[in-house]
mmCIF file with all atom_site columns, C-alpha atoms in Angstrom:
data_model
loop_
_atom_site.group_PDB
_atom_site.id
_atom_site.type_symbol
_atom_site.label_atom_id
_atom_site.label_alt_id
_atom_site.label_comp_id
_atom_site.label_asym_id
_atom_site.label_entity_id
_atom_site.label_seq_id
_atom_site.pdbx_PDB_ins_code
_atom_site.Cartn_x
_atom_site.Cartn_y
_atom_site.Cartn_z
_atom_site.occupancy
_atom_site.B_iso_or_equiv
_atom_site.pdbx_formal_charge
_atom_site.auth_seq_id
_atom_site.auth_comp_id
_atom_site.auth_asym_id
_atom_site.auth_atom_id
_atom_site.pdbx_PDB_model_num
ATOM 1   C CA . UNK A 1 1   ? -16.527 16.405 -10.364 1.00 74.00 ? 12  UNK A CA 1
ATOM 2   C CA . UNK A 1 2   ? -16.009 12.654 -11.149 1.00 77.00 ? 13  UNK A CA 1
ATOM 3   C CA . UNK A 1 3   ? -19.767 11.960 -10.694 1.00 76.00 ? 14  UNK A CA 1
ATOM 4   C CA . UNK A 1 4   ? -21.371 14.964 -11.843 1.00 80.00 ? 15  UNK A CA 1
ATOM 5   C CA . UNK A 1 5   ? -19.822 14.609 -15.033 1.00 77.00 ? 16  UNK A CA 1
ATOM 6   C CA . UNK A 1 6   ? -20.385 11.047 -15.094 1.00 80.00 ? 17  UNK A CA 1
ATOM 7   C CA . UNK A 1 7   ? -17.249 9.357  -14.717 1.00 80.00 ? 18  UNK A CA 1
ATOM 8   C CA . UNK A 1 8   ? -16.740 6.461  -12.150 1.00 80.00 ? 19  UNK A CA 1
ATOM 9   C CA . UNK A 1 9   ? -13.802 7.638  -9.545  1.00 82.00 ? 20  UNK A CA 1
ATOM 10  C CA . UNK A 1 10  ? -10.873 5.912  -8.479  1.00 83.00 ? 21  UNK A CA 1
ATOM 11  C CA . UNK A 1 11  ? -8.325  7.385  -5.730  1.00 84.00 ? 22  UNK A CA 1
ATOM 12  C CA . UNK A 1 12  ? -5.179  5.175  -5.725  1.00 87.00 ? 23  UNK A CA 1
ATOM 13  C CA . UNK A 1 13  ? -3.358  8.346  -4.054  1.00 85.00 ? 24  UNK A CA 1
ATOM 14  C CA . UNK A 1 14  ? -1.975  8.160  -0.970  1.00 85.00 ? 25  UNK A CA 1
ATOM 15  C CA . UNK A 1 15  ? -0.819  10.850 1.699   1.00 87.00 ? 26  UNK A CA 1
ATOM 16  C CA . UNK A 1 16  ? 2.840   10.943 2.290   1.00 90.00 ? 27  UNK A CA 1
ATOM 17  C CA . UNK A 1 17  ? 3.795   9.507  -1.393  1.00 90.00 ? 28  UNK A CA 1
ATOM 18  C CA . UNK A 1 18  ? 6.126   10.378 -3.747  1.00 95.00 ? 29  UNK A CA 1
ATOM 19  C CA . UNK A 1 19  ? 6.791   10.027 -7.579  1.00 96.00 ? 30  UNK A CA 1
ATOM 20  C CA . UNK A 1 20  ? 10.455  9.196  -7.334  1.00 93.00 ? 31  UNK A CA 1
ATOM 21  C CA . UNK A 1 21  ? 10.983  8.034  -4.016  1.00 93.00 ? 32  UNK A CA 1
ATOM 22  C CA . UNK A 1 22  ? 10.043  4.692  -2.133  1.00 93.00 ? 33  UNK A CA 1
ATOM 23  C CA . UNK A 1 23  ? 8.625   5.454  1.053   1.00 94.00 ? 34  UNK A CA 1
ATOM 24  C CA . UNK A 1 24  ? 7.795   2.457  2.447   1.00 93.00 ? 35  UNK A CA 1
ATOM 25  C CA . UNK A 1 25  ? 10.023  2.768  5.652   1.00 94.00 ? 36  UNK A CA 1
ATOM 26  C CA . UNK A 1 26  ? 8.340   5.749  6.646   1.00 92.00 ? 37  UNK A CA 1
ATOM 27  C CA . UNK A 1 27  ? 4.979   4.017  6.355   1.00 91.00 ? 38  UNK A CA 1
ATOM 28  C CA . UNK A 1 28  ? 3.801   5.788  3.025   1.00 92.00 ? 39  UNK A CA 1
ATOM 29  C CA . UNK A 1 29  ? 4.291   3.341  0.509   1.00 91.00 ? 40  UNK A CA 1
ATOM 30  C CA . UNK A 1 30  ? 6.094   2.692  -2.642  1.00 94.00 ? 41  UNK A CA 1
ATOM 31  C CA . UNK A 1 31  ? 6.480   5.170  -4.954  1.00 94.00 ? 42  UNK A CA 1
ATOM 32  C CA . UNK A 1 32  ? 3.833   6.024  -7.952  1.00 94.00 ? 43  UNK A CA 1
ATOM 33  C CA . UNK A 1 33  ? 6.714   4.555  -10.100 1.00 93.00 ? 44  UNK A CA 1
ATOM 34  C CA . UNK A 1 34  ? 5.182   0.849  -8.605  1.00 94.00 ? 45  UNK A CA 1
ATOM 35  C CA . UNK A 1 35  ? 1.534   1.882  -7.754  1.00 93.00 ? 46  UNK A CA 1
ATOM 36  C CA . UNK A 1 36  ? 0.671   3.256  -11.092 1.00 95.00 ? 47  UNK A CA 1
ATOM 37  C CA . UNK A 1 37  ? -0.327  -0.577 -11.434 1.00 95.00 ? 48  UNK A CA 1
ATOM 38  C CA . UNK A 1 38  ? -3.379  -0.170 -9.681  1.00 95.00 ? 49  UNK A CA 1
ATOM 39  C CA . UNK A 1 39  ? -4.822  2.027  -11.971 1.00 95.00 ? 50  UNK A CA 1
ATOM 40  C CA . UNK A 1 40  ? -7.892  0.666  -14.069 1.00 95.00 ? 51  UNK A CA 1
ATOM 41  C CA . UNK A 1 41  ? -6.581  0.051  -17.735 1.00 96.00 ? 52  UNK A CA 1
ATOM 42  C CA . UNK A 1 42  ? -10.266 1.293  -18.681 1.00 94.00 ? 53  UNK A CA 1
ATOM 43  C CA . UNK A 1 43  ? -9.498  4.753  -17.005 1.00 94.00 ? 54  UNK A CA 1
ATOM 44  C CA . UNK A 1 44  ? -10.509 7.437  -19.456 1.00 93.00 ? 55  UNK A CA 1
ATOM 45  C CA . UNK A 1 45  ? -8.447  10.407 -17.404 1.00 94.00 ? 56  UNK A CA 1
ATOM 46  C CA . UNK A 1 46  ? -5.852  10.054 -15.242 1.00 96.00 ? 57  UNK A CA 1
ATOM 47  C CA . UNK A 1 47  ? -4.903  13.076 -13.008 1.00 95.00 ? 58  UNK A CA 1
ATOM 48  C CA . UNK A 1 48  ? -1.714  13.052 -11.204 1.00 97.00 ? 59  UNK A CA 1
ATOM 49  C CA . UNK A 1 49  ? -1.600  15.058 -8.198  1.00 95.00 ? 60  UNK A CA 1
ATOM 50  C CA . UNK A 1 50  ? 1.997   14.508 -6.466  1.00 95.00 ? 61  UNK A CA 1
ATOM 51  C CA . UNK A 1 51  ? 5.491   16.768 -6.016  1.00 96.00 ? 62  UNK A CA 1
ATOM 52  C CA . UNK A 1 52  ? 4.713   18.108 -2.546  1.00 96.00 ? 63  UNK A CA 1
ATOM 53  C CA . UNK A 1 53  ? 6.529   15.192 -0.842  1.00 95.00 ? 64  UNK A CA 1
ATOM 54  C CA . UNK A 1 54  ? 9.080   14.794 -3.537  1.00 96.00 ? 65  UNK A CA 1
ATOM 55  C CA . UNK A 1 55  ? 9.900   18.297 -2.922  1.00 96.00 ? 66  UNK A CA 1
ATOM 56  C CA . UNK A 1 56  ? 10.610  17.650 0.442   1.00 93.00 ? 67  UNK A CA 1
ATOM 57  C CA . UNK A 1 57  ? 12.975  14.973 -0.590  1.00 92.00 ? 68  UNK A CA 1
ATOM 58  C CA . UNK A 1 58  ? 14.835  16.693 -2.939  1.00 93.00 ? 69  UNK A CA 1
ATOM 59  C CA . UNK A 1 59  ? 14.944  20.354 -1.397  1.00 90.00 ? 70  UNK A CA 1
ATOM 60  C CA . UNK A 1 60  ? 17.414  21.863 -3.903  1.00 83.00 ? 71  UNK A CA 1
ATOM 61  C CA . UNK A 1 61  ? 19.763  19.206 -4.684  1.00 92.00 ? 72  UNK A CA 1
ATOM 62  C CA . UNK A 1 62  ? 19.901  19.171 -8.467  1.00 92.00 ? 73  UNK A CA 1
ATOM 63  C CA . UNK A 1 63  ? 20.569  15.550 -8.732  1.00 95.00 ? 74  UNK A CA 1
ATOM 64  C CA . UNK A 1 64  ? 17.678  14.360 -7.105  1.00 94.00 ? 75  UNK A CA 1
ATOM 65  C CA . UNK A 1 65  ? 15.420  16.827 -8.808  1.00 96.00 ? 76  UNK A CA 1
ATOM 66  C CA . UNK A 1 66  ? 16.904  15.565 -11.963 1.00 96.00 ? 77  UNK A CA 1
ATOM 67  C CA . UNK A 1 67  ? 15.976  12.199 -10.782 1.00 96.00 ? 78  UNK A CA 1
ATOM 68  C CA . UNK A 1 68  ? 12.183  13.172 -9.817  1.00 97.00 ? 79  UNK A CA 1
ATOM 69  C CA . UNK A 1 69  ? 11.952  14.862 -13.559 1.00 98.00 ? 80  UNK A CA 1
ATOM 70  C CA . UNK A 1 70  ? 13.558  11.051 -15.096 1.00 97.00 ? 81  UNK A CA 1
ATOM 71  C CA . UNK A 1 71  ? 10.973  9.328  -12.923 1.00 97.00 ? 82  UNK A CA 1
ATOM 72  C CA . UNK A 1 72  ? 7.936   11.501 -13.837 1.00 98.00 ? 83  UNK A CA 1
ATOM 73  C CA . UNK A 1 73  ? 8.739   11.058 -17.566 1.00 98.00 ? 84  UNK A CA 1
ATOM 74  C CA . UNK A 1 74  ? 8.701   7.473  -17.315 1.00 98.00 ? 85  UNK A CA 1
ATOM 75  C CA . UNK A 1 75  ? 5.637   7.246  -15.119 1.00 98.00 ? 86  UNK A CA 1
ATOM 76  C CA . UNK A 1 76  ? 3.764   9.528  -17.635 1.00 98.00 ? 87  UNK A CA 1
ATOM 77  C CA . UNK A 1 77  ? 4.477   6.692  -20.142 1.00 98.00 ? 88  UNK A CA 1
ATOM 78  C CA . UNK A 1 78  ? 3.884   3.793  -17.716 1.00 98.00 ? 89  UNK A CA 1
ATOM 79  C CA . UNK A 1 79  ? 0.564   5.360  -17.112 1.00 98.00 ? 90  UNK A CA 1
ATOM 80  C CA . UNK A 1 80  ? -0.447  5.990  -20.894 1.00 98.00 ? 91  UNK A CA 1
ATOM 81  C CA . UNK A 1 81  ? 0.572   2.122  -21.549 1.00 98.00 ? 92  UNK A CA 1
ATOM 82  C CA . UNK A 1 82  ? -1.502  0.831  -18.485 1.00 97.00 ? 93  UNK A CA 1
ATOM 83  C CA . UNK A 1 83  ? -4.663  2.889  -19.439 1.00 97.00 ? 94  UNK A CA 1
ATOM 84  C CA . UNK A 1 84  ? -3.872  3.212  -23.494 1.00 97.00 ? 95  UNK A CA 1
ATOM 85  C CA . UNK A 1 85  ? -7.707  5.260  -23.414 1.00 95.00 ? 96  UNK A CA 1
ATOM 86  C CA . UNK A 1 86  ? -6.764  7.762  -20.471 1.00 95.00 ? 97  UNK A CA 1
ATOM 87  C CA . UNK A 1 87  ? -6.095  11.505 -20.956 1.00 95.00 ? 98  UNK A CA 1
ATOM 88  C CA . UNK A 1 88  ? -3.261  12.499 -18.336 1.00 97.00 ? 99  UNK A CA 1
ATOM 89  C CA . UNK A 1 89  ? -3.266  15.853 -16.644 1.00 97.00 ? 100 UNK A CA 1
ATOM 90  C CA . UNK A 1 90  ? -1.310  17.079 -13.473 1.00 98.00 ? 101 UNK A CA 1
ATOM 91  C CA . UNK A 1 91  ? -1.780  19.023 -10.670 1.00 97.00 ? 102 UNK A CA 1
ATOM 92  C CA . UNK A 1 92  ? 1.358   20.792 -8.995  1.00 98.00 ? 103 UNK A CA 1
ATOM 93  C CA . UNK A 1 93  ? 1.625   21.220 -5.729  1.00 97.00 ? 104 UNK A CA 1
ATOM 94  C CA . UNK A 1 94  ? 0.970   24.244 -3.652  1.00 97.00 ? 105 UNK A CA 1
ATOM 95  C CA . UNK A 1 95  ? 3.194   27.487 -3.796  1.00 96.00 ? 106 UNK A CA 1
ATOM 96  C CA . UNK A 1 96  ? 5.000   26.453 -0.435  1.00 95.00 ? 107 UNK A CA 1
ATOM 97  C CA . UNK A 1 97  ? 7.984   28.283 0.263   1.00 93.00 ? 108 UNK A CA 1
ATOM 98  C CA . UNK A 1 98  ? 10.345  25.838 1.460   1.00 94.00 ? 109 UNK A CA 1
ATOM 99  C CA . UNK A 1 99  ? 13.369  24.736 -0.221  1.00 94.00 ? 110 UNK A CA 1
ATOM 100 C CA . UNK A 1 100 ? 12.700  22.246 -3.302  1.00 95.00 ? 111 UNK A CA 1
ATOM 101 C CA . UNK A 1 101 ? 9.227   23.359 -4.638  1.00 96.00 ? 112 UNK A CA 1
ATOM 102 C CA . UNK A 1 102 ? 10.058  26.144 -6.776  1.00 96.00 ? 113 UNK A CA 1
ATOM 103 C CA . UNK A 1 103 ? 12.671  23.286 -8.542  1.00 96.00 ? 114 UNK A CA 1
ATOM 104 C CA . UNK A 1 104 ? 9.994   20.521 -8.583  1.00 97.00 ? 115 UNK A CA 1
ATOM 105 C CA . UNK A 1 105 ? 7.644   22.894 -10.078 1.00 97.00 ? 116 UNK A CA 1
ATOM 106 C CA . UNK A 1 106 ? 9.867   23.735 -12.871 1.00 97.00 ? 117 UNK A CA 1
ATOM 107 C CA . UNK A 1 107 ? 10.670  20.064 -13.649 1.00 98.00 ? 118 UNK A CA 1
ATOM 108 C CA . UNK A 1 108 ? 6.859   19.295 -13.804 1.00 98.00 ? 119 UNK A CA 1
ATOM 109 C CA . UNK A 1 109 ? 6.076   21.777 -16.124 1.00 98.00 ? 120 UNK A CA 1
ATOM 110 C CA . UNK A 1 110 ? 9.371   20.900 -18.446 1.00 98.00 ? 121 UNK A CA 1
ATOM 111 C CA . UNK A 1 111 ? 8.418   17.031 -18.186 1.00 98.00 ? 122 UNK A CA 1
ATOM 112 C CA . UNK A 1 112 ? 4.475   18.369 -18.567 1.00 98.00 ? 123 UNK A CA 1
ATOM 113 C CA . UNK A 1 113 ? 5.410   20.145 -22.079 1.00 98.00 ? 124 UNK A CA 1
ATOM 114 C CA . UNK A 1 114 ? 7.338   17.537 -23.178 1.00 98.00 ? 125 UNK A CA 1
ATOM 115 C CA . UNK A 1 115 ? 4.656   14.725 -22.552 1.00 98.00 ? 126 UNK A CA 1
ATOM 116 C CA . UNK A 1 116 ? 1.758   17.050 -23.709 1.00 97.00 ? 127 UNK A CA 1
ATOM 117 C CA . UNK A 1 117 ? 0.278   16.591 -20.385 1.00 98.00 ? 128 UNK A CA 1
ATOM 118 C CA . UNK A 1 118 ? -2.210  19.690 -19.451 1.00 97.00 ? 129 UNK A CA 1
ATOM 119 C CA . UNK A 1 119 ? -1.015  21.213 -16.131 1.00 98.00 ? 130 UNK A CA 1
ATOM 120 C CA . UNK A 1 120 ? -3.379  22.760 -13.021 1.00 97.00 ? 131 UNK A CA 1
ATOM 121 C CA . UNK A 1 121 ? -0.571  24.927 -12.084 1.00 97.00 ? 132 UNK A CA 1
ATOM 122 C CA . UNK A 1 122 ? -0.994  25.716 -8.268  1.00 97.00 ? 133 UNK A CA 1
ATOM 123 C CA . UNK A 1 123 ? 1.763   28.694 -8.277  1.00 94.00 ? 134 UNK A CA 1
ATOM 124 C CA . UNK A 1 124 ? -0.189  30.868 -10.527 1.00 93.00 ? 135 UNK A CA 1
ATOM 125 C CA . UNK A 1 125 ? -0.898  34.000 -9.272  1.00 90.00 ? 136 UNK A CA 1
ATOM 126 C CA . UNK A 1 126 ? -4.972  33.218 -9.905  1.00 92.00 ? 137 UNK A CA 1
ATOM 127 C CA . UNK A 1 127 ? -4.425  29.945 -7.817  1.00 96.00 ? 138 UNK A CA 1
ATOM 128 C CA . UNK A 1 128 ? -7.442  30.545 -5.175  1.00 97.00 ? 139 UNK A CA 1
ATOM 129 C CA . UNK A 1 129 ? -5.080  28.499 -2.211  1.00 97.00 ? 140 UNK A CA 1
ATOM 130 C CA . UNK A 1 130 ? -2.925  31.080 -0.199  1.00 97.00 ? 141 UNK A CA 1
ATOM 131 C CA . UNK A 1 131 ? -0.685  28.334 1.260   1.00 96.00 ? 142 UNK A CA 1
ATOM 132 C CA . UNK A 1 132 ? 1.457   31.001 2.805   1.00 96.00 ? 143 UNK A CA 1
ATOM 133 C CA . UNK A 1 133 ? -1.363  32.901 4.301   1.00 97.00 ? 144 UNK A CA 1
ATOM 134 C CA . UNK A 1 134 ? -1.439  31.735 8.049   1.00 97.00 ? 145 UNK A CA 1
ATOM 135 C CA . UNK A 1 135 ? -5.110  32.892 8.277   1.00 97.00 ? 146 UNK A CA 1
ATOM 136 C CA . UNK A 1 136 ? -5.950  31.467 5.062   1.00 98.00 ? 147 UNK A CA 1
ATOM 137 C CA . UNK A 1 137 ? -4.618  27.917 6.477   1.00 97.00 ? 148 UNK A CA 1
ATOM 138 C CA . UNK A 1 138 ? -6.438  28.366 9.586   1.00 97.00 ? 149 UNK A CA 1
ATOM 139 C CA . UNK A 1 139 ? -9.662  28.316 7.715   1.00 98.00 ? 150 UNK A CA 1
ATOM 140 C CA . UNK A 1 140 ? -9.055  26.008 4.477   1.00 98.00 ? 151 UNK A CA 1
ATOM 141 C CA . UNK A 1 141 ? -6.452  23.246 5.737   1.00 97.00 ? 152 UNK A CA 1
ATOM 142 C CA . UNK A 1 142 ? -6.507  20.402 7.747   1.00 96.00 ? 153 UNK A CA 1
ATOM 143 C CA . UNK A 1 143 ? -4.476  22.140 10.673  1.00 96.00 ? 154 UNK A CA 1
ATOM 144 C CA . UNK A 1 144 ? -2.836  25.939 10.771  1.00 93.00 ? 155 UNK A CA 1
ATOM 145 C CA . UNK A 1 145 ? 0.615   24.720 10.145  1.00 94.00 ? 156 UNK A CA 1
ATOM 146 C CA . UNK A 1 146 ? -0.344  22.398 7.269   1.00 95.00 ? 157 UNK A CA 1
ATOM 147 C CA . UNK A 1 147 ? 0.741   23.314 3.908   1.00 95.00 ? 158 UNK A CA 1
ATOM 148 C CA . UNK A 1 148 ? -0.590  20.118 1.818   1.00 94.00 ? 159 UNK A CA 1
ATOM 149 C CA . UNK A 1 149 ? -3.929  19.269 2.686   1.00 94.00 ? 160 UNK A CA 1
ATOM 150 C CA . UNK A 1 150 ? -7.057  20.856 2.494   1.00 96.00 ? 161 UNK A CA 1
ATOM 151 C CA . UNK A 1 151 ? -10.010 20.593 4.723   1.00 97.00 ? 162 UNK A CA 1
ATOM 152 C CA . UNK A 1 152 ? -13.508 20.328 3.372   1.00 97.00 ? 163 UNK A CA 1
ATOM 153 C CA . UNK A 1 153 ? -13.951 24.113 3.053   1.00 98.00 ? 164 UNK A CA 1
ATOM 154 C CA . UNK A 1 154 ? -10.719 24.249 1.302   1.00 98.00 ? 165 UNK A CA 1
ATOM 155 C CA . UNK A 1 155 ? -11.802 21.785 -1.173  1.00 96.00 ? 166 UNK A CA 1
ATOM 156 C CA . UNK A 1 156 ? -14.763 23.859 -1.744  1.00 96.00 ? 167 UNK A CA 1
ATOM 157 C CA . UNK A 1 157 ? -12.867 26.768 -2.624  1.00 97.00 ? 168 UNK A CA 1
ATOM 158 C CA . UNK A 1 158 ? -10.790 24.851 -4.793  1.00 97.00 ? 169 UNK A CA 1
ATOM 159 C CA . UNK A 1 159 ? -13.381 22.793 -6.925  1.00 93.00 ? 170 UNK A CA 1
ATOM 160 C CA . UNK A 1 160 ? -14.615 25.993 -9.200  1.00 94.00 ? 171 UNK A CA 1
ATOM 161 C CA . UNK A 1 161 ? -10.856 26.578 -10.162 1.00 94.00 ? 172 UNK A CA 1
ATOM 162 C CA . UNK A 1 162 ? -10.195 22.878 -10.649 1.00 94.00 ? 173 UNK A CA 1
ATOM 163 C CA . UNK A 1 163 ? -13.495 22.140 -12.816 1.00 92.00 ? 174 UNK A CA 1
ATOM 164 C CA . UNK A 1 164 ? -12.779 25.154 -15.126 1.00 92.00 ? 175 UNK A CA 1
ATOM 165 C CA . UNK A 1 165 ? -9.522  23.250 -15.704 1.00 94.00 ? 176 UNK A CA 1
ATOM 166 C CA . UNK A 1 166 ? -11.135 19.806 -15.856 1.00 91.00 ? 177 UNK A CA 1
ATOM 167 C CA . UNK A 1 167 ? -13.018 21.016 -19.098 1.00 88.00 ? 178 UNK A CA 1
ATOM 168 C CA . UNK A 1 168 ? -9.735  20.166 -21.043 1.00 84.00 ? 179 UNK A CA 1
ATOM 169 C CA . UNK A 1 169 ? -10.489 16.758 -20.766 1.00 77.00 ? 180 UNK A CA 1
#
């Protein structure tokens, strides 16, 4: 998408990373609260794609979900300071059926609404990614039990949906 629309692309994401939790001991590095500093101050768009690993860490613990929400609010402010020209958007995790995902989804929507951050909501029924369908995961995810990482075919399927949302930028 970036190249097709004349943008330079910088990926500072890490599999296993979290918005709120440092996972250095687990081999996934510090939280996004630290890693945002890797973003180019000249960025014109910053898309946050996160929450899956936070949901697994928080589960349904209200204090942990509140910590996530507070961290996300601060992270958005930090990104806006680091990249003053950038529009910020958020892509939610898939609609996974484990404890914590609904709570983190709700926190993302609430914080982003308060911060005026557009959200690509992957919990919506019109999302083309059907993470709870075993056959779908076999075809479009990196492994049959994976509920986080699309393979190339999955990315191709998701791109038109995401591209439509990217028109906001």
